[in-house]
C-alpha positions as semicolon CSV with decimal commas, in nm:
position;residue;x (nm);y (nm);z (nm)
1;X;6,147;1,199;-15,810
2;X;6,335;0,972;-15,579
3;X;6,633;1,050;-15,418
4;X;6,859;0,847;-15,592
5;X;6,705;0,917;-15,946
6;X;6,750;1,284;-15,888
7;X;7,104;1,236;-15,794
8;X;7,216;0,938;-16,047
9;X;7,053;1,208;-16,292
10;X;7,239;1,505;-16,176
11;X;7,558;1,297;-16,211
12;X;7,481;1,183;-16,593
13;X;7,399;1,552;-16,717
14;X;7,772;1,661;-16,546
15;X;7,901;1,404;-16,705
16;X;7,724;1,470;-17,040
17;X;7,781;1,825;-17,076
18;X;8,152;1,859;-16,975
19;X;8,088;2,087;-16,639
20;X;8,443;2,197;-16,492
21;X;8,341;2,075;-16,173
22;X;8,087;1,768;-16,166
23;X;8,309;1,537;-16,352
24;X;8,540;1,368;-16,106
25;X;8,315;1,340;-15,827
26;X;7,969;1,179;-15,970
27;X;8,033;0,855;-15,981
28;X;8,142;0,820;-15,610
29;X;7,896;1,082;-15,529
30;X;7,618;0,873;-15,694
31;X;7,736;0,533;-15,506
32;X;7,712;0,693;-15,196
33;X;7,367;0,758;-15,155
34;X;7,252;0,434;-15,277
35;X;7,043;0,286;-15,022
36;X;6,983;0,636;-14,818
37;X;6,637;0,790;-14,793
38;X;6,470;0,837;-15,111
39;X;6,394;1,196;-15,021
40;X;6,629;1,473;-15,162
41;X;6,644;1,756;-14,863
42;X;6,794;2,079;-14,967
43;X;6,930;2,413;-14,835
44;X;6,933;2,753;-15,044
45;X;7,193;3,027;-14,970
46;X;7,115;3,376;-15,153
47;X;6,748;3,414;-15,186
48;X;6,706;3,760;-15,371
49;X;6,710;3,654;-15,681
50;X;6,859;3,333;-15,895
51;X;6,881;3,167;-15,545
52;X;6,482;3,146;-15,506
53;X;6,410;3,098;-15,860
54;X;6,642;2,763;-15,887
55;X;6,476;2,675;-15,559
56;X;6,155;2,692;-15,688
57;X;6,245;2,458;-15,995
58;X;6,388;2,228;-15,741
59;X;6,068;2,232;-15,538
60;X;5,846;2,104;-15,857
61;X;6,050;1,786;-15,891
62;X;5,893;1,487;-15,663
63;X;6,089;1,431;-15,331
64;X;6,244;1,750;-15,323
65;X;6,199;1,917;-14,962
66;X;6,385;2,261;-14,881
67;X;6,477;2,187;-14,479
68;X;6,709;2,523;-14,446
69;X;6,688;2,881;-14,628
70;X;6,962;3,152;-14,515
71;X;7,023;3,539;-14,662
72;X;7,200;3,805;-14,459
73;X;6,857;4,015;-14,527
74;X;6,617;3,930;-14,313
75;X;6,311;4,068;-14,474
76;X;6,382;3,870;-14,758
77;X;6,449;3,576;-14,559
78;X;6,072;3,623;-14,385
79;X;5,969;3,684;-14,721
80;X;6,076;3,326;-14,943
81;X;6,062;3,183;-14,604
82;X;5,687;3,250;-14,659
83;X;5,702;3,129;-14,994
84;X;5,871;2,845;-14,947
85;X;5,616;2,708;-14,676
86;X;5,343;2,787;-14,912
87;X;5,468;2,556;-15,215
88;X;5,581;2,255;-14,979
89;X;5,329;2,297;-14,721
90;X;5,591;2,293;-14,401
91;X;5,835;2,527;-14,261
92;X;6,233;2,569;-14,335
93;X;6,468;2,639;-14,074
94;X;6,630;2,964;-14,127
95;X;6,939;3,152;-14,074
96;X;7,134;3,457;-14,126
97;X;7,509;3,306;-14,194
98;X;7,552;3,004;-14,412
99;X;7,811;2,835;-14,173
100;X;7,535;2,770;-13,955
101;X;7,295;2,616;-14,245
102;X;7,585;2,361;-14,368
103;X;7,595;2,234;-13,991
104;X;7,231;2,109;-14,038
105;X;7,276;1,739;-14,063
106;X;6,922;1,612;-14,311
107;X;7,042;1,806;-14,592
108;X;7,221;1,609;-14,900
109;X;7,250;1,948;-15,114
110;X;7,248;2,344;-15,157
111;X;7,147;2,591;-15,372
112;X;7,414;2,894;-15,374
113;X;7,252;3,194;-15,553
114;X;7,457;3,493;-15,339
115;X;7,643;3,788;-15,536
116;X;7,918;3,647;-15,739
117;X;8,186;3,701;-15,476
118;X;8,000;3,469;-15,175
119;X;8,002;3,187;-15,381
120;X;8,418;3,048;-15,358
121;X;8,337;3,048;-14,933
122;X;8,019;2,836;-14,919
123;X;8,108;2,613;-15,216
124;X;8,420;2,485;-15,094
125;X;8,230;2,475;-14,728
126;X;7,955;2,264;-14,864
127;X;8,153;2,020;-15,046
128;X;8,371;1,982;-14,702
129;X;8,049;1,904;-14,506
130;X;7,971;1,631;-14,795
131;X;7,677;1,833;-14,956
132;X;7,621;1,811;-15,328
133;X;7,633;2,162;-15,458
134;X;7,421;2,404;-15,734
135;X;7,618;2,697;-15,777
136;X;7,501;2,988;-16,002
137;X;7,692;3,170;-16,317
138;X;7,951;3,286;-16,246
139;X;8,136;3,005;-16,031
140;X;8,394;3,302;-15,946
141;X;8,534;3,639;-15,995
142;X;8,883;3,455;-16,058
143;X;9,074;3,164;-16,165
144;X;9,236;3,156;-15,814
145;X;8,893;3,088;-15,684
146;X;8,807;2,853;-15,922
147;X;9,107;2,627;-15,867
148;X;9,018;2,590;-15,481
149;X;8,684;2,530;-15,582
150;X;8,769;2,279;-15,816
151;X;9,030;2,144;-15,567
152;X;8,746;2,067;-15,295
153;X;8,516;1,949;-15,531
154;X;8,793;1,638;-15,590
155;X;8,895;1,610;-15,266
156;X;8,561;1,558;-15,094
157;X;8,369;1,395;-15,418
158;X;8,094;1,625;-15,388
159;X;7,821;1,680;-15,762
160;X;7,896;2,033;-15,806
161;X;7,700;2,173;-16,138
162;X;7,763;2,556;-16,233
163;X;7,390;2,685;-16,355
164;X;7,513;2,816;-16,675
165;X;7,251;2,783;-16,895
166;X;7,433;2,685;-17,218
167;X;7,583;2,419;-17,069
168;X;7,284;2,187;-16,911
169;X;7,139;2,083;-17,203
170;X;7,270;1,856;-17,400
171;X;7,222;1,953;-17,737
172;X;7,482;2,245;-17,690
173;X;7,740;1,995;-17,607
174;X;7,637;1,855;-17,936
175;X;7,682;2,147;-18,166
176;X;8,012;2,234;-18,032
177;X;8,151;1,857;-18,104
178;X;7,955;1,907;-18,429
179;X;8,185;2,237;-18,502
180;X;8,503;2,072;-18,358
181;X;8,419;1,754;-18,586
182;X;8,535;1,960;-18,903
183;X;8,214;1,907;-19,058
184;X;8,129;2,311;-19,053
185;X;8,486;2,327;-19,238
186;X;8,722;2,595;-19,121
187;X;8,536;2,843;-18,915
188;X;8,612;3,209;-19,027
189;X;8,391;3,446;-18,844
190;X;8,208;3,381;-18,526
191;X;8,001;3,669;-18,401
192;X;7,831;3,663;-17,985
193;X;7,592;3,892;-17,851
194;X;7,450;4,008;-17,516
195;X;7,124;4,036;-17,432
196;X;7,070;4,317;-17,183
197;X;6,694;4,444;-17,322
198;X;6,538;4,302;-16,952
199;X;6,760;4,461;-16,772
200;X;6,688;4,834;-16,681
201;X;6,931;5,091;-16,573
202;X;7,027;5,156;-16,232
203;X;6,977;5,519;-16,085
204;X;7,276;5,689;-15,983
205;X;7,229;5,710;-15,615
206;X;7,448;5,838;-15,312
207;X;7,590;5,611;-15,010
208;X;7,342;5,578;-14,735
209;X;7,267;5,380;-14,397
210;X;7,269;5,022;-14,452
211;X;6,880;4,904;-14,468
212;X;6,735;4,769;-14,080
213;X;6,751;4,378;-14,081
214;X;7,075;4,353;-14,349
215;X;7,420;4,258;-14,247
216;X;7,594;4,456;-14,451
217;X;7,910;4,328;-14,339
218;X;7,823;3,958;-14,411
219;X;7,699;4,035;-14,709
220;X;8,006;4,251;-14,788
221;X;8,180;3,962;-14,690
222;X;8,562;3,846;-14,868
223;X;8,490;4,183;-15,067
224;X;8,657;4,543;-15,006
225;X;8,510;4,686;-14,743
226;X;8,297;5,023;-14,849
227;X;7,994;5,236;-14,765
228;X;7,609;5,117;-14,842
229;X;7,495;5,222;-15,161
């Protein structure tokens, strides 16, 4: 995929689906690459999980190259640094604090998959240093967050797309206007479910010694401070 396919795309779906924070930015953020290489470089912040797996379904579209991978746990850095290398065939740069990824200047986006509460910090940090942005569910733990984040997105035009899964596709943009058409007639009883059935339960464990190679206080971060556990 070329460069500015991937990105003229990116912009459309926002636009299509009705994302909170892709809407006011794509059309400048589409113009402005016009013309630039046709090579889509991106960085991925959080790799233990969501973070990696978007990365790899970034890395099997055509043009996509990951330049920059950074996690505050170094053997899983080493580890999808490993990974990476293997599915693109060179070497990312990596790091251990995101501040230092944003400064690399090849990279037109980044992946954000970091525990909910690291991803206000490097969205708003990224859109500053003109990056285009994939952020995973959810964009925040508050509103207060999400107004910033929204507030940067305008200000510095950046495509920011939350990766909530029921709104990328299009056809679930298309049964809600179907239900708010009146066609369904008046809705009496809606009924939502959770599916949990993949997810096992956590043991019960005490606080310990934070593992060798993890900052524990990056990755503790803009949250309380408290013990390893």
């Amino acid at each position: 995929m070329k460069r500015r396919d991937f990105i003229q795309k990116s912009a459309t779906a926002a636009a299509a689906t009705g994302l909170i924070t892709a809407l006011p930015g794509t059309l400048s953020a589409s113009s402005r690459i016009l013309g630039a290489n046709e090579r889509v470089n991106v960085g991925a912040i959080g790799l233990n999980g969501m973070g990696m797996s978007d990365l790899r379904s970034f890395l099997k579209m055509d043009g996509v190259e990951c330049l920059a991978l950074c996690d505050v746990d170094r053997n899983v850095l080493d580890k999808q640094a490993a990974v990476v290398e293997k599915i693109q065939g060179k070497k990312a740069v990596l790091y251990d604090d995101y501040r230092k990824l944003l400064e690399h200047k090849d990279l037109d986006a980044v992946i954000i998959g970091t525990p909910d509460h690291w991803h206000t910090l490097p969205m708003i940090e990224a859109c500053q240093a003109g990056l285009d942005v994939y952020v995973e569910k959810p964009i925040a733990n508050s509103i207060e967050e999400i107004d910033l984040m929204i507030a940067a997105q305008k200000k510095y035009g950046s495509v920011v797309q939350v990766g909530q899964w029921q709104r990328s596709d299009p056809h679930w943009k298309n049964a809600v206007d179907f239900v708010h058409s009146g066609k369904l007639g008046r809705i009496r009883t809606v009924k939502a479910w959770v599916y949990l059935d993949w997810k096992h339960m956590l043991p019960v464990q005490p606080d310990a010694p934070e593992p060798a190679g993890v900052d524990y206080d990056m990755w503790l971060g803009p949250a309380p401070k408290r013990p390893f556990n």
